[in-house]
Amino acid sequence: MNIIITKNYDQMSSEAYNIVKELLIKKNNAVLGLATGSTPKGLYKNMIDDYKKGAVSYKNVCTYNLDEYVGLGKGDKQSYREFMRAYLFNHIDIDLNNTHLPSGKGDLQKACDDYNKKLEAEKIDIQILGIGANGHIAFNEPGTSFDSVTHIVNLTPKTIRDNARFFDKLSDVPTQAITMGIANIMKAKKIVLMASGENKANAVYNAIKGEITTSCPASILRTHSDVTYILDEQAASKLKLGESK
Ligand code: GLP
């Protein structure tokens, strides 16, 4: 397990980009596992800026996102599909046909099964993760089995409140989502978890120092053979010093 502690959010984002760039240079048909939320926005900005400089291309890159809200999808501003277009896909040369998210509309069980089939057929090179303030990864809330694959989830009141900032009002936040399961995430060759800000410090502490328990879904990542945590000082504030790499 690697832990990189950075001064701030911007440095966290560029450290994460260094890892992604190394892969893109080595493998032009890389498979990226992507996340939404505030945390990866800076990474995506680095990806766009470097693309615009001509340093990298996404022509043959394929992406799989972690999750999608139930009831939202293409054309819905708050859907994760549109988030990805706004913050990344619209600004790079990726083929949208190579960008995958679970479908939050229509037959939801079929959407889960279809997404699982796709994930079984692929090997994600780098999975980017944020972390919820309650230790969730993707939308795998505390209590989710470590063996879980793509499934429908009821969001906890805390997650609904935390994500309300992306919506006009609290009651607009969907109460369910479709998420990659923890087993899907653990299949990635490499995992990069980013965290920024003091409100993540407890979750980060539990993930890295606490028990490995479904009460903190991110704690299972420690058993992965290639996981890197990139934390800004505030997110790392509950860890003892001397562990940074
Ligand atoms: C959501 C997403 C997660 C994300 C988490 C943290 O619940 N489903 O993938 O990691 O929020 O979000 P943020 O980065 O905005 O703090």
PDB file of C-alpha atoms in Angstrom, residues 69-200:
ATOM      1  CA  TYR A  69     -28.290   7.508  -9.975  1.00  0.00           C
ATOM      2  CA  VAL A  70     -31.523   5.595 -10.480  1.00  0.00           C
ATOM      3  CA  GLY A  71     -33.880   7.663 -12.632  1.00  0.00           C
ATOM      4  CA  LEU A  72     -31.144   9.814 -14.170  1.00  0.00           C
ATOM      5  CA  GLY A  73     -29.136   9.333 -17.326  1.00  0.00           C
ATOM      6  CA  LYS A  74     -28.230  10.838 -20.680  1.00  0.00           C
ATOM      7  CA  GLY A  75     -29.564  14.392 -20.931  1.00  0.00           C
ATOM      8  CA  ASP A  76     -30.195  14.811 -17.193  1.00  0.00           C
ATOM      9  CA  LYS A  77     -27.863  17.499 -15.907  1.00  0.00           C
ATOM     10  CA  GLN A  78     -27.275  15.843 -12.531  1.00  0.00           C
ATOM     11  CA  SER A  79     -26.673  12.364 -13.903  1.00  0.00           C
ATOM     12  CA  TYR A  80     -23.184  10.991 -13.635  1.00  0.00           C
ATOM     13  CA  ARG A  81     -23.198  10.447 -17.418  1.00  0.00           C
ATOM     14  CA  GLU A  82     -23.605  14.217 -17.930  1.00  0.00           C
ATOM     15  CA  PHE A  83     -21.093  14.974 -15.154  1.00  0.00           C
ATOM     16  CA  MET A  84     -18.496  12.946 -17.019  1.00  0.00           C
ATOM     17  CA  ARG A  85     -19.275  14.710 -20.284  1.00  0.00           C
ATOM     18  CA  ALA A  86     -19.057  18.142 -18.663  1.00  0.00           C
ATOM     19  CA  TYR A  87     -15.854  17.549 -16.690  1.00  0.00           C
ATOM     20  CA  LEU A  88     -13.955  15.228 -19.020  1.00  0.00           C
ATOM     21  CA  PHE A  89     -15.378  13.491 -22.059  1.00  0.00           C
ATOM     22  CA  ASN A  90     -16.448  16.629 -23.983  1.00  0.00           C
ATOM     23  CA  HIS A  91     -12.926  18.037 -23.764  1.00  0.00           C
ATOM     24  CA  ILE A  92     -10.764  15.110 -24.897  1.00  0.00           C
ATOM     25  CA  ASP A  93     -10.653  12.929 -28.020  1.00  0.00           C
ATOM     26  CA  ILE A  94     -12.346   9.928 -26.425  1.00  0.00           C
ATOM     27  CA  ASP A  95     -14.949   8.022 -28.450  1.00  0.00           C
ATOM     28  CA  LEU A  96     -18.162   8.269 -26.404  1.00  0.00           C
ATOM     29  CA  ASN A  97     -18.974   4.716 -27.470  1.00  0.00           C
ATOM     30  CA  ASN A  98     -16.011   3.649 -25.348  1.00  0.00           C
ATOM     31  CA  THR A  99     -17.322   5.369 -22.219  1.00  0.00           C
ATOM     32  CA  HIS A 100     -19.443   3.137 -20.030  1.00  0.00           C
ATOM     33  CA  LEU A 101     -21.715   3.846 -17.078  1.00  0.00           C
ATOM     34  CA  PRO A 102     -24.487   1.699 -15.691  1.00  0.00           C
ATOM     35  CA  SER A 103     -27.898   2.791 -16.961  1.00  0.00           C
ATOM     36  CA  GLY A 104     -30.061   4.327 -14.238  1.00  0.00           C
ATOM     37  CA  LYS A 105     -33.232   4.074 -16.301  1.00  0.00           C
ATOM     38  CA  GLY A 106     -35.469   1.268 -17.545  1.00  0.00           C
ATOM     39  CA  ASP A 107     -35.076  -2.310 -16.294  1.00  0.00           C
ATOM     40  CA  LEU A 108     -32.654  -1.812 -13.413  1.00  0.00           C
ATOM     41  CA  GLN A 109     -31.839  -5.468 -12.788  1.00  0.00           C
ATOM     42  CA  LYS A 110     -31.014  -5.856 -16.462  1.00  0.00           C
ATOM     43  CA  ALA A 111     -28.838  -2.738 -16.216  1.00  0.00           C
ATOM     44  CA  CYS A 112     -26.903  -4.359 -13.350  1.00  0.00           C
ATOM     45  CA  ASP A 113     -26.525  -7.663 -15.206  1.00  0.00           C
ATOM     46  CA  ASP A 114     -25.408  -5.924 -18.405  1.00  0.00           C
ATOM     47  CA  TYR A 115     -22.829  -3.852 -16.543  1.00  0.00           C
ATOM     48  CA  ASN A 116     -21.474  -6.888 -14.745  1.00  0.00           C
ATOM     49  CA  LYS A 117     -21.074  -8.729 -18.019  1.00  0.00           C
ATOM     50  CA  LYS A 118     -19.084  -5.828 -19.417  1.00  0.00           C
ATOM     51  CA  LEU A 119     -16.900  -5.676 -16.306  1.00  0.00           C
ATOM     52  CA  GLU A 120     -16.292  -9.410 -16.356  1.00  0.00           C
ATOM     53  CA  ALA A 121     -15.042  -9.154 -19.926  1.00  0.00           C
ATOM     54  CA  GLU A 122     -12.646  -6.269 -19.131  1.00  0.00           C
ATOM     55  CA  LYS A 123      -9.689  -5.689 -16.888  1.00  0.00           C
ATOM     56  CA  ILE A 124      -9.532  -2.134 -15.582  1.00  0.00           C
ATOM     57  CA  ASP A 125      -5.928  -0.869 -15.563  1.00  0.00           C
ATOM     58  CA  ILE A 126      -6.446   1.916 -13.040  1.00  0.00           C
ATOM     59  CA  GLN A 127      -9.533   2.421 -10.928  1.00  0.00           C
ATOM     60  CA  ILE A 128      -9.881   5.970  -9.601  1.00  0.00           C
ATOM     61  CA  LEU A 129     -11.829   6.256  -6.362  1.00  0.00           C
ATOM     62  CA  GLY A 130     -13.050   8.941  -4.013  1.00  0.00           C
ATOM     63  CA  ILE A 131     -14.338   8.093  -0.569  1.00  0.00           C
ATOM     64  CA  GLY A 132     -17.594   9.000   1.130  1.00  0.00           C
ATOM     65  CA  ALA A 133     -17.472  10.618   4.567  1.00  0.00           C
ATOM     66  CA  ASN A 134     -18.899   7.334   5.899  1.00  0.00           C
ATOM     67  CA  GLY A 135     -16.209   5.261   4.168  1.00  0.00           C
ATOM     68  CA  HIS A 136     -18.262   4.301   1.127  1.00  0.00           C
ATOM     69  CA  ILE A 137     -16.581   3.628  -2.213  1.00  0.00           C
ATOM     70  CA  ALA A 138     -18.644   4.158  -5.349  1.00  0.00           C
ATOM     71  CA  PHE A 139     -22.109   3.839  -3.754  1.00  0.00           C
ATOM     72  CA  ASN A 140     -21.212   0.794  -1.664  1.00  0.00           C
ATOM     73  CA  GLU A 141     -22.566   1.976   1.638  1.00  0.00           C
ATOM     74  CA  PRO A 142     -21.447   0.600   5.031  1.00  0.00           C
ATOM     75  CA  GLY A 143     -22.668  -2.971   5.411  1.00  0.00           C
ATOM     76  CA  THR A 144     -22.233  -3.890   1.728  1.00  0.00           C
ATOM     77  CA  SER A 145     -20.700  -7.327   1.235  1.00  0.00           C
ATOM     78  CA  PHE A 146     -17.111  -7.394  -0.005  1.00  0.00           C
ATOM     79  CA  ASP A 147     -18.289  -9.993  -2.551  1.00  0.00           C
ATOM     80  CA  SER A 148     -20.860  -7.652  -4.080  1.00  0.00           C
ATOM     81  CA  VAL A 149     -21.017  -7.028  -7.815  1.00  0.00           C
ATOM     82  CA  THR A 150     -23.034  -4.336  -9.628  1.00  0.00           C
ATOM     83  CA  HIS A 151     -26.267  -3.806  -7.725  1.00  0.00           C
ATOM     84  CA  ILE A 152     -29.062  -1.395  -6.887  1.00  0.00           C
ATOM     85  CA  VAL A 153     -28.506   0.446  -3.641  1.00  0.00           C
ATOM     86  CA  ASN A 154     -30.599   2.562  -1.290  1.00  0.00           C
ATOM     87  CA  LEU A 155     -28.544   5.624  -0.458  1.00  0.00           C
ATOM     88  CA  THR A 156     -28.116   6.475   3.217  1.00  0.00           C
ATOM     89  CA  PRO A 157     -29.540   9.772   4.495  1.00  0.00           C
ATOM     90  CA  LYS A 158     -25.926  10.936   5.012  1.00  0.00           C
ATOM     91  CA  THR A 159     -24.935  10.247   1.412  1.00  0.00           C
ATOM     92  CA  ILE A 160     -28.107  11.947   0.179  1.00  0.00           C
ATOM     93  CA  ARG A 161     -27.286  15.026   2.290  1.00  0.00           C
ATOM     94  CA  ASP A 162     -23.622  15.009   1.213  1.00  0.00           C
ATOM     95  CA  ASN A 163     -24.562  14.862  -2.461  1.00  0.00           C
ATOM     96  CA  ALA A 164     -27.377  17.423  -2.222  1.00  0.00           C
ATOM     97  CA  ARG A 165     -24.917  20.172  -3.147  1.00  0.00           C
ATOM     98  CA  PHE A 166     -25.049  18.984  -6.748  1.00  0.00           C
ATOM     99  CA  PHE A 167     -28.861  19.404  -6.850  1.00  0.00           C
ATOM    100  CA  ASP A 168     -31.260  22.372  -6.494  1.00  0.00           C
ATOM    101  CA  LYS A 169     -32.846  20.908  -3.386  1.00  0.00           C
ATOM    102  CA  LEU A 170     -32.486  17.940  -1.060  1.00  0.00           C
ATOM    103  CA  SER A 171     -35.701  16.340  -2.298  1.00  0.00           C
ATOM    104  CA  ASP A 172     -34.281  16.258  -5.842  1.00  0.00           C
ATOM    105  CA  VAL A 173     -31.478  13.863  -4.843  1.00  0.00           C
ATOM    106  CA  PRO A 174     -32.340  10.339  -6.009  1.00  0.00           C
ATOM    107  CA  THR A 175     -32.673   7.859  -3.143  1.00  0.00           C
ATOM    108  CA  GLN A 176     -31.249   4.948  -5.108  1.00  0.00           C
ATOM    109  CA  ALA A 177     -28.297   4.296  -7.382  1.00  0.00           C
ATOM    110  CA  ILE A 178     -26.715   1.510  -9.393  1.00  0.00           C
ATOM    111  CA  THR A 179     -23.155   0.904  -8.342  1.00  0.00           C
ATOM    112  CA  MET A 180     -20.251  -1.346  -9.211  1.00  0.00           C
ATOM    113  CA  GLY A 181     -19.853  -3.758  -6.324  1.00  0.00           C
ATOM    114  CA  ILE A 182     -16.792  -4.050  -4.154  1.00  0.00           C
ATOM    115  CA  ALA A 183     -15.700  -7.256  -5.915  1.00  0.00           C
ATOM    116  CA  ASN A 184     -15.817  -5.441  -9.276  1.00  0.00           C
ATOM    117  CA  ILE A 185     -13.637  -2.647  -7.880  1.00  0.00           C
ATOM    118  CA  MET A 186     -11.130  -5.057  -6.336  1.00  0.00           C
ATOM    119  CA  LYS A 187     -10.605  -6.707  -9.760  1.00  0.00           C
ATOM    120  CA  ALA A 188      -8.811  -3.605 -11.089  1.00  0.00           C
ATOM    121  CA  LYS A 189      -5.079  -3.999 -11.661  1.00  0.00           C
ATOM    122  CA  LYS A 190      -4.347  -0.800  -9.786  1.00  0.00           C
ATOM    123  CA  ILE A 191      -6.469   1.303  -7.446  1.00  0.00           C
ATOM    124  CA  VAL A 192      -5.906   5.003  -6.746  1.00  0.00           C
ATOM    125  CA  LEU A 193      -8.021   6.473  -3.957  1.00  0.00           C
ATOM    126  CA  MET A 194      -7.998  10.241  -3.570  1.00  0.00           C
ATOM    127  CA  ALA A 195      -9.299  12.173  -0.582  1.00  0.00           C
ATOM    128  CA  SER A 196      -9.276  15.853   0.224  1.00  0.00           C
ATOM    129  CA  GLY A 197     -10.531  17.858   3.171  1.00  0.00           C
ATOM    130  CA  GLU A 198     -11.091  17.412   6.852  1.00  0.00           C
ATOM    131  CA  ASN A 199     -14.549  15.880   6.427  1.00  0.00           C
ATOM    132  CA  LYS A 200     -12.802  12.820   4.942  1.00  0.00           C
TER     133      LYS A 200
END
